[in-house]
Amino acid sequence: MNNPAIPYKIYLHEHEMPGQWYNMRADMQKKPAPLLNPGTKQPMTLEELSGVFCTELARQELDEATPYVDIPEEILKFYKMYRPSPLVRAYCLEEKLKTPANIYYKFEGNNTSGSHKLNSAIAQAYYAKKQGLKGVTTETGAGQWGTALSMACSYFDLDCRVYMVKVSYEQKPFRREVMRTYGASVTPSPSDTTAIGRKILQEHPGTTGSLGCAISEAVEAATTTEGYRYVLGSVLNQVLLHQSIIGLETKAALDKYGIVPDMIIGCAGGGSNLGGLIAPFMGEKLRGEKDYRFIAVEPASCPSFTRGKFAYDFCDTGNVCPLAKMYTLGSGFIPSANHAGGLRYHGMSSVLSQLYHDGYMEARAVEQNAVFEAAEQFARVEGILPAPESAHAIRAAIDEAIKCKETGEAKTIVFGLTGTGYFDMVAYQKYNDGAMSDFIPTDKDLEPGFASLPDLD
Amino acid sequence: MNNPAIPYKIYLHEHEMPGQWYNMRADMQKKPAPLLNPGTKQPMTLEELSGVFCTELARQELDEATPYVDIPEEILKFYKMYRPSPLVRAYCLEEKLKTPANIYYKFEGNNTSGSHKLNSAIAQAYYAKKQGLKGVTTETGAGQWGTALSMACSYFDLDCRVYMVKVSYEQKPFRREVMRTYGASVTPSPSDTTAIGRKILQEHPGTTGSLGCAISEAVEAATTTEGYRYVLGSVLNQVLLHQSIIGLETKAALDKYGIVPDMIIGCAGGGSNLGGLIAPFMGEKLRGEKDYRFIAVEPASCPSFTRGKFAYDFCDTGNVCPLAKMYTLGSGFIPSANHAGGLRYHGMSSVLSQLYHDGYMEARAVEQNAVFEAAEQFARVEGILPAPESAHAIRAAIDEAIKCKETGEAKTIVFGLTGTGYFDMVAYQKYNDGAMSDFIPTDKDLEPGFASLPDLD
C-alpha cells in the first residue's frame, strides 16, 4: 500500500455532494454540430425538439452556454438514496499487478439498476413529471437503461413503456422482470403496436430486433400518444449533462485528498458514462488550466471512435429521430453476433465526437477475450463482478498500470466502473467455457454501415 | 423528513470500523447446549471438531468465555473492500407509509456475493489458509453462501469445492457461473463423487437434492480428502461471531448520531444475519444495561422458531454432522415446493434458540405473498431490489411502522437488509404474474419432520 492515509473507499459526505451539473459545451471553443431535422435537414428548434422530448430537456439539449445547471431538490433527494458513489482505491489490484501506479475507480454499480444510467433516468423522469406528462417511452437493449428508467418512473408515479430488443427480451427474462417489478410495461421489439414495428415485421419476418429499431418504435409511440414523451439513456447532450455528477463527485473526492490524476479512462458506447466522468476535468483542460489524458475504450467489434467516420448520421433505423454529427459506423451497421460485451451502438455522443476530433482525448479498441480476462482478474482481487461494458475500461487501466511497471512511473489512473455484471452471466459462462471468440471487422465488414450514411456532411 | 441532521446513509470512516468481533455467549448466563458427537452422543471435543473444521474455527466454535476476538489484519483488509456497509435511513419508505416511526436498515448487499455471507466466508477462508490447507468444501442452496465462499477462496488462492443442490444448479445457472468466475468447482448434489451421494442416488433415483444432503456430501468430501476442511455459512457459533461485524457497525453508526433503537428486526433461516445484527445490542440486554425488542422473522412455510421443537437434532440428512440443540422442524422436514423465499433450513442457531427459549427475543412467521408485496413496495421507494430472504424483515418492519401510525408513536426501527434479489427473479416473476400461492403447513404436514428427531432430549 502506497499511502495508508488514503482509505480504500473515499465517500463524500452528503453536504459535499455537487448541487449542480456541469455542461462541458460551455467551455468548448468549437461547439458540437447541431441536431438536424430529418425532414428539412435544418437545425432542430426548441419547438421541434419539444415534440419528442420534455420541454426542459429539449432546452438542456440545445443549451451550449450555461456552464452550471442547478440540480432540482427532488432529484438531489433521490440521488441521496444511492449517491455519493464511492471512489475506490484499487489497492488489491495494484498489489496483484505489482505496479507502482495508483489506481482508482469510481463505482456506479451500487444501485438496483446496476449502473450509472439511473443518474439521467431520474432527471428525465423528474422533468416529465413536472411537465404534467402521463408517461414516457424508451428502448432498451441489454436492459440497464430500461431498468433505471422504470425505477425512476416508479418513484415519480409515471407510466413507463419500454421497447426491449426482442432477442434480449427472450434471452434476459430477469432484466424484464426487474422492470416489471418497478411497474413498467415491457414490449418486445419489433412489435405490432407501432406502424414502424409492423413495417419491419412485414419486411423481415422472424427478426429478433435491434436497438435502432426499438428507438424508432419508442419515438413513434411517444409522438403519437397524448401526454407522452420519448427519453434516451445515452448519446444526447442532456444525458452527458446529468451524468456529469459522476465526474464532479470524482473530482471532489480526489481534491479532498489532494490527488491529481494523470489519466482518466472510461468505456464508450454512446458516451454517457465517459462524458460524465471526464466532464469537470475536461473543463479544466478546455480552459487551459490543467492537462489530463482521457482515454475512451470501445469494443474492437463496434469501433465507432477508432474506425468510424465523423459525419452526420441517423440515430435510429427508422430514420424518425434527428440527425447528429458524430463518429459513426452508419445506422446500418450491426455488430458481429459473437459480440457479447455491450457498447453496441453505431454512433457516439456529439460532444465527445467533437472533442475527439479536436484532439482533446484518445480512443482505443479492445477485443473481448482480453476484456473478460481483465473482468475476471478484477473480480477476483477487488471483489466486484463488473459489467462487460465496464470491463473495457478495466482492460485499459490494467494495460496502463503494466506500462507503469515497465517504466517505473507511479502514475495516477482513474477509471469508471459503470456497473455490475449480474445479468450478464451468459457472456461470462461463454468465457468460462473457453467458447468466446474475438472478432475484428475487416474494412469490407464495415462497408454496409458506411453505405447507410446520408449524403450530408 | 424528521431530522435533517441525520443523513440518508450513515457511513462509518474506516478508522471507526470495529477491530473485534463480539461473542454473545460470553454474556449469556444460560449457555447454548454443546454440539454432540453423532456416534457417542457426547459433547464434541476440540480434537473431534478439528477433523471437520479448521482448528482455529473449531476453537471459536467451542469458546463460550471470550467476549471479544481480534479480527486478524488480513480479514480487516478484505472487509475494507466492501465494508463498512451503510446504515440507511428509509426516509422515502417512511413518507410512503405516512408513519411517525424512524426506520433504518443495515444494507449488506453491496458486494458481489450479494449478501452478508461474505463476512464469515472471508474469515473461514483466512483460517483455512493460515492452517496451510489446500482447500475447503461446502454446500450451497440458492447460491449466496457458495458465491461468498468462492470469492473468499479466490482472494486467498485456496481451492473451493461447492456441492450445489441439483435443482438450484440447474435452475440457477448464473449463480453457478459467478462461482466458476471466482475459480470454484461446482458439483450438482447428490453426485457420484461421494459415498453418501451414491447411496442417495441409488435410493432416490432422479432426486433433485436437498440442503441436508449437500451438507453430508461436502462433509464427506472434506473429511476424506487430505488437506481439506468443511465450512458452513450459517447456524454455527463461529458464523454468528464473524457476523457480529454487522451489529457492531450498526451500533457504532447509531451511537454516532445518538440514536437508540426500540426494536431490531431480522430474517431468520439458520440465524447468521439475525445473530450478527443483534449481537452487541443483545449483549447490553444480557448484561442488564439496556432493553430492546428483537424480532426474528421466518417464512410461514418453514417455521422453526414459531412451530419447531427445542431439541437435539441432526444438522444434515446423512447424519454425519454433530447434533445441535436448537429449534427444529426435524432433519426430515422439507418445505413445500411452492416456497420461493429462501430461509428453508430445518433448524436454527443454538445461540439464538437458547435466547428465544429464555425469552430474550420474539419470533413471527409471515406468508410469501405478503413478503413479496413488501419487497416490491420497498424496491419502488427505496430503490433496492431486496433478496426474498431480506424481504421477510422488511415485511415485519413495515407492519411495525404501520402500528406506529395507528398509535402515533415515533418508534425507532432497525432492520437487516441482508442482500439483493438479482438472482431471484424467477420468484419475482411468479409474484408479478400473480402465480404465487401461500402455504401454511398443517400440524400433520409437520409430523414427518418431527418423526425424524432423534430420541435424545
XYZ file of C-alpha atoms in Angstrom, chain A residues 100-355:
256
model
C 3.825 1.491 -8.932
C 0.694 3.084 -10.426
C -2.083 4.346 -8.139
C -5.387 3.070 -9.475
C -8.788 4.472 -8.506
C -12.218 3.577 -9.785
C -15.497 5.401 -9.481
C -18.074 2.684 -8.811
C -21.562 3.391 -10.137
C -22.988 -0.113 -9.738
C -24.310 0.129 -6.161
C -27.934 0.606 -7.070
C -30.577 -1.801 -8.317
C -30.369 -0.624 -11.936
C -26.777 -1.839 -11.630
C -25.241 1.091 -13.460
C -24.755 4.834 -13.824
C -27.863 5.049 -16.047
C -30.009 5.964 -13.052
C -28.308 9.392 -12.824
C -30.008 10.557 -16.004
C -33.153 8.417 -15.728
C -34.238 10.144 -12.529
C -33.590 13.560 -14.056
C -35.594 12.784 -17.196
C -38.467 11.293 -15.181
C -38.497 14.359 -12.941
C -38.841 16.807 -15.815
C -41.535 14.644 -17.404
C -43.491 14.638 -14.147
C -43.007 18.384 -13.687
C -44.420 18.970 -17.175
C -47.523 17.045 -16.132
C -46.966 14.188 -18.551
C -48.636 10.824 -18.087
C -45.637 8.795 -19.058
C -42.525 8.231 -21.131
C -41.362 5.704 -23.694
C -37.901 4.382 -24.348
C -35.966 1.493 -25.797
C -33.559 -0.843 -24.069
C -31.080 -3.402 -25.332
C -29.295 -5.287 -22.557
C -31.709 -3.693 -20.103
C -29.652 -1.386 -17.868
C -31.277 1.761 -19.176
C -34.785 0.292 -19.138
C -34.292 -0.836 -15.546
C -33.015 2.571 -14.489
C -35.916 4.336 -16.166
C -38.516 2.021 -14.668
C -37.085 2.715 -11.196
C -37.183 6.449 -11.814
C -40.746 6.393 -13.179
C -41.947 4.261 -10.290
C -40.536 6.852 -7.891
C -42.454 9.683 -9.568
C -45.525 7.559 -10.286
C -45.151 7.957 -14.033
C -46.149 5.409 -16.668
C -43.128 3.757 -18.298
C -43.255 1.910 -21.630
C -40.114 0.105 -22.630
C -39.447 -1.347 -26.088
C -36.929 -4.095 -25.491
C -34.946 -5.608 -28.351
C -36.703 -8.927 -28.897
C -33.621 -11.122 -28.615
C -32.822 -9.551 -25.211
C -36.461 -9.799 -24.123
C -36.289 -13.527 -24.682
C -32.718 -14.162 -23.513
C -32.787 -11.825 -20.499
C -36.100 -12.578 -18.796
C -34.677 -11.470 -15.433
C -33.993 -7.928 -16.609
C -37.542 -7.863 -17.911
C -38.852 -8.971 -14.505
C -36.916 -6.273 -12.676
C -38.603 -3.693 -14.924
C -41.997 -5.258 -14.309
C -41.362 -5.256 -10.550
C -40.955 -1.495 -10.882
C -44.259 -1.317 -12.740
C -43.028 -0.758 -16.302
C -44.701 -2.336 -19.335
C -42.140 -4.114 -21.484
C -42.839 -4.838 -25.172
C -40.547 -6.989 -27.320
C -39.416 -5.007 -30.370
C -40.232 -5.055 -33.241
C -43.886 -5.253 -32.218
C -47.238 -4.790 -33.892
C -48.041 -1.859 -31.550
C -46.408 0.703 -33.894
C -46.536 1.388 -37.640
C -42.741 1.161 -37.933
C -42.759 -2.097 -35.984
C -45.417 -3.594 -38.260
C -43.448 -2.457 -41.322
C -40.240 -4.036 -40.063
C -42.051 -7.272 -39.135
C -43.553 -7.436 -42.618
C -40.223 -6.792 -44.335
C -38.177 -9.015 -42.014
C -40.451 -11.733 -40.630
C -38.803 -13.545 -37.723
C -36.320 -10.727 -36.992
C -35.040 -10.611 -33.418
C -34.831 -6.803 -33.480
C -32.143 -4.168 -32.997
C -31.543 -1.099 -30.844
C -32.090 1.244 -33.812
C -35.458 -0.363 -34.493
C -36.559 -0.205 -30.839
C -35.658 3.522 -30.778
C -37.900 4.107 -33.805
C -40.803 2.319 -32.120
C -40.374 4.187 -28.835
C -40.217 7.567 -30.597
C -43.338 6.743 -32.630
C -45.202 5.648 -29.510
C -44.238 8.871 -27.697
C -45.131 11.234 -30.514
C -48.473 9.591 -31.264
C -49.712 9.173 -27.672
C -51.250 12.108 -25.788
C -49.232 13.070 -22.703
C -46.119 11.043 -23.536
C -42.551 11.926 -24.490
C -39.528 9.914 -25.501
C -36.433 9.570 -23.305
C -32.976 8.219 -24.188
C -30.210 6.873 -21.949
C -27.072 7.942 -23.800
C -25.632 9.911 -26.751
C -27.628 13.115 -26.071
C -26.148 16.326 -24.645
C -28.726 16.349 -21.819
C -27.620 12.866 -20.751
C -23.976 13.930 -20.576
C -25.079 16.927 -18.504
C -26.845 14.709 -15.940
C -24.002 12.196 -15.916
C -21.517 14.948 -15.022
C -22.459 14.113 -11.422
C -20.054 11.143 -11.776
C -17.088 13.341 -12.661
C -17.969 16.102 -10.217
C -18.095 13.649 -7.329
C -14.874 12.014 -8.524
C -13.123 15.377 -8.656
C -14.425 16.424 -5.227
C -13.184 13.143 -3.717
C -9.754 13.442 -5.354
C -9.428 17.108 -4.360
C -10.254 16.196 -0.770
C -7.088 14.118 -0.608
C -5.018 16.284 -2.924
C -4.839 13.629 -5.638
C -4.291 14.709 -9.248
C -4.962 12.046 -11.854
C -2.652 11.604 -14.826
C -5.230 9.833 -16.931
C -8.959 9.146 -16.838
C -10.314 6.079 -18.592
C -13.876 5.162 -19.479
C -15.700 2.713 -21.685
C -17.574 4.255 -24.589
C -20.778 3.072 -26.237
C -22.951 6.145 -26.721
C -20.705 8.107 -24.362
C -22.925 8.706 -21.321
C -20.509 7.368 -18.725
C -17.300 8.627 -20.303
C -18.784 12.070 -20.928
C -19.993 12.284 -17.350
C -16.795 11.004 -15.759
C -14.413 13.311 -17.594
C -16.651 16.419 -17.593
C -15.080 18.653 -14.904
C -11.552 17.506 -15.766
C -12.159 18.205 -19.442
C -13.472 21.622 -18.390
C -10.088 22.390 -16.834
C -8.326 21.185 -19.946
C -10.605 23.214 -22.232
C -9.986 26.330 -20.141
C -6.236 25.675 -20.282
C -5.966 25.280 -16.517
C -4.711 21.722 -16.363
C -3.823 18.826 -18.607
C -5.021 15.248 -18.354
C -5.044 12.237 -20.667
C -8.562 10.991 -21.439
C -8.915 7.508 -22.901
C -12.126 6.167 -24.444
C -12.229 2.373 -24.668
C -14.535 0.667 -27.139
C -15.012 -2.899 -28.383
C -12.977 -3.899 -31.441
C -16.192 -5.265 -32.925
C -18.021 -1.902 -32.687
C -15.214 0.655 -33.134
C -17.036 3.945 -33.773
C -14.257 6.234 -32.467
C -11.293 4.349 -33.849
C -12.671 3.297 -37.226
C -15.886 5.290 -37.708
C -16.459 8.419 -39.793
C -17.047 11.887 -38.333
C -20.270 12.702 -40.182
C -23.978 13.437 -39.851
C -25.919 10.231 -39.397
C -29.295 8.896 -38.383
C -29.630 7.937 -34.712
C -32.152 5.157 -35.411
C -33.023 2.559 -38.007
C -36.390 4.037 -38.949
C -34.852 7.488 -39.523
C -37.512 9.212 -37.429
C -35.012 10.749 -34.976
C -32.990 13.909 -35.550
C -29.633 13.557 -37.323
C -26.462 14.007 -35.276
C -22.908 14.770 -36.309
C -20.765 12.159 -34.662
C -18.242 9.372 -35.077
C -20.389 6.651 -36.581
C -20.237 3.294 -38.268
C -23.540 4.071 -40.016
C -27.037 3.322 -38.767
C -26.960 0.232 -40.999
C -24.030 -1.225 -39.016
C -24.753 -4.338 -36.969
C -22.060 -5.706 -34.605
C -20.983 -9.311 -35.125
C -23.323 -11.822 -33.480
C -20.437 -13.146 -31.376
C -20.030 -9.776 -29.654
C -21.026 -10.200 -26.010
C -19.812 -7.115 -24.241
C -22.402 -4.369 -24.799
C -21.411 -0.934 -26.182
C -23.014 -1.857 -29.491
C -24.434 1.489 -30.612
C -23.340 2.563 -34.089
C -22.717 6.221 -33.158
C -21.252 8.342 -30.369
C -22.136 11.459 -28.383
C -21.705 14.627 -30.491
C -19.871 16.350 -27.654
C -17.320 13.560 -27.280
C -17.050 13.210 -31.055
C -16.121 16.887 -31.395
C -13.621 16.677 -28.517
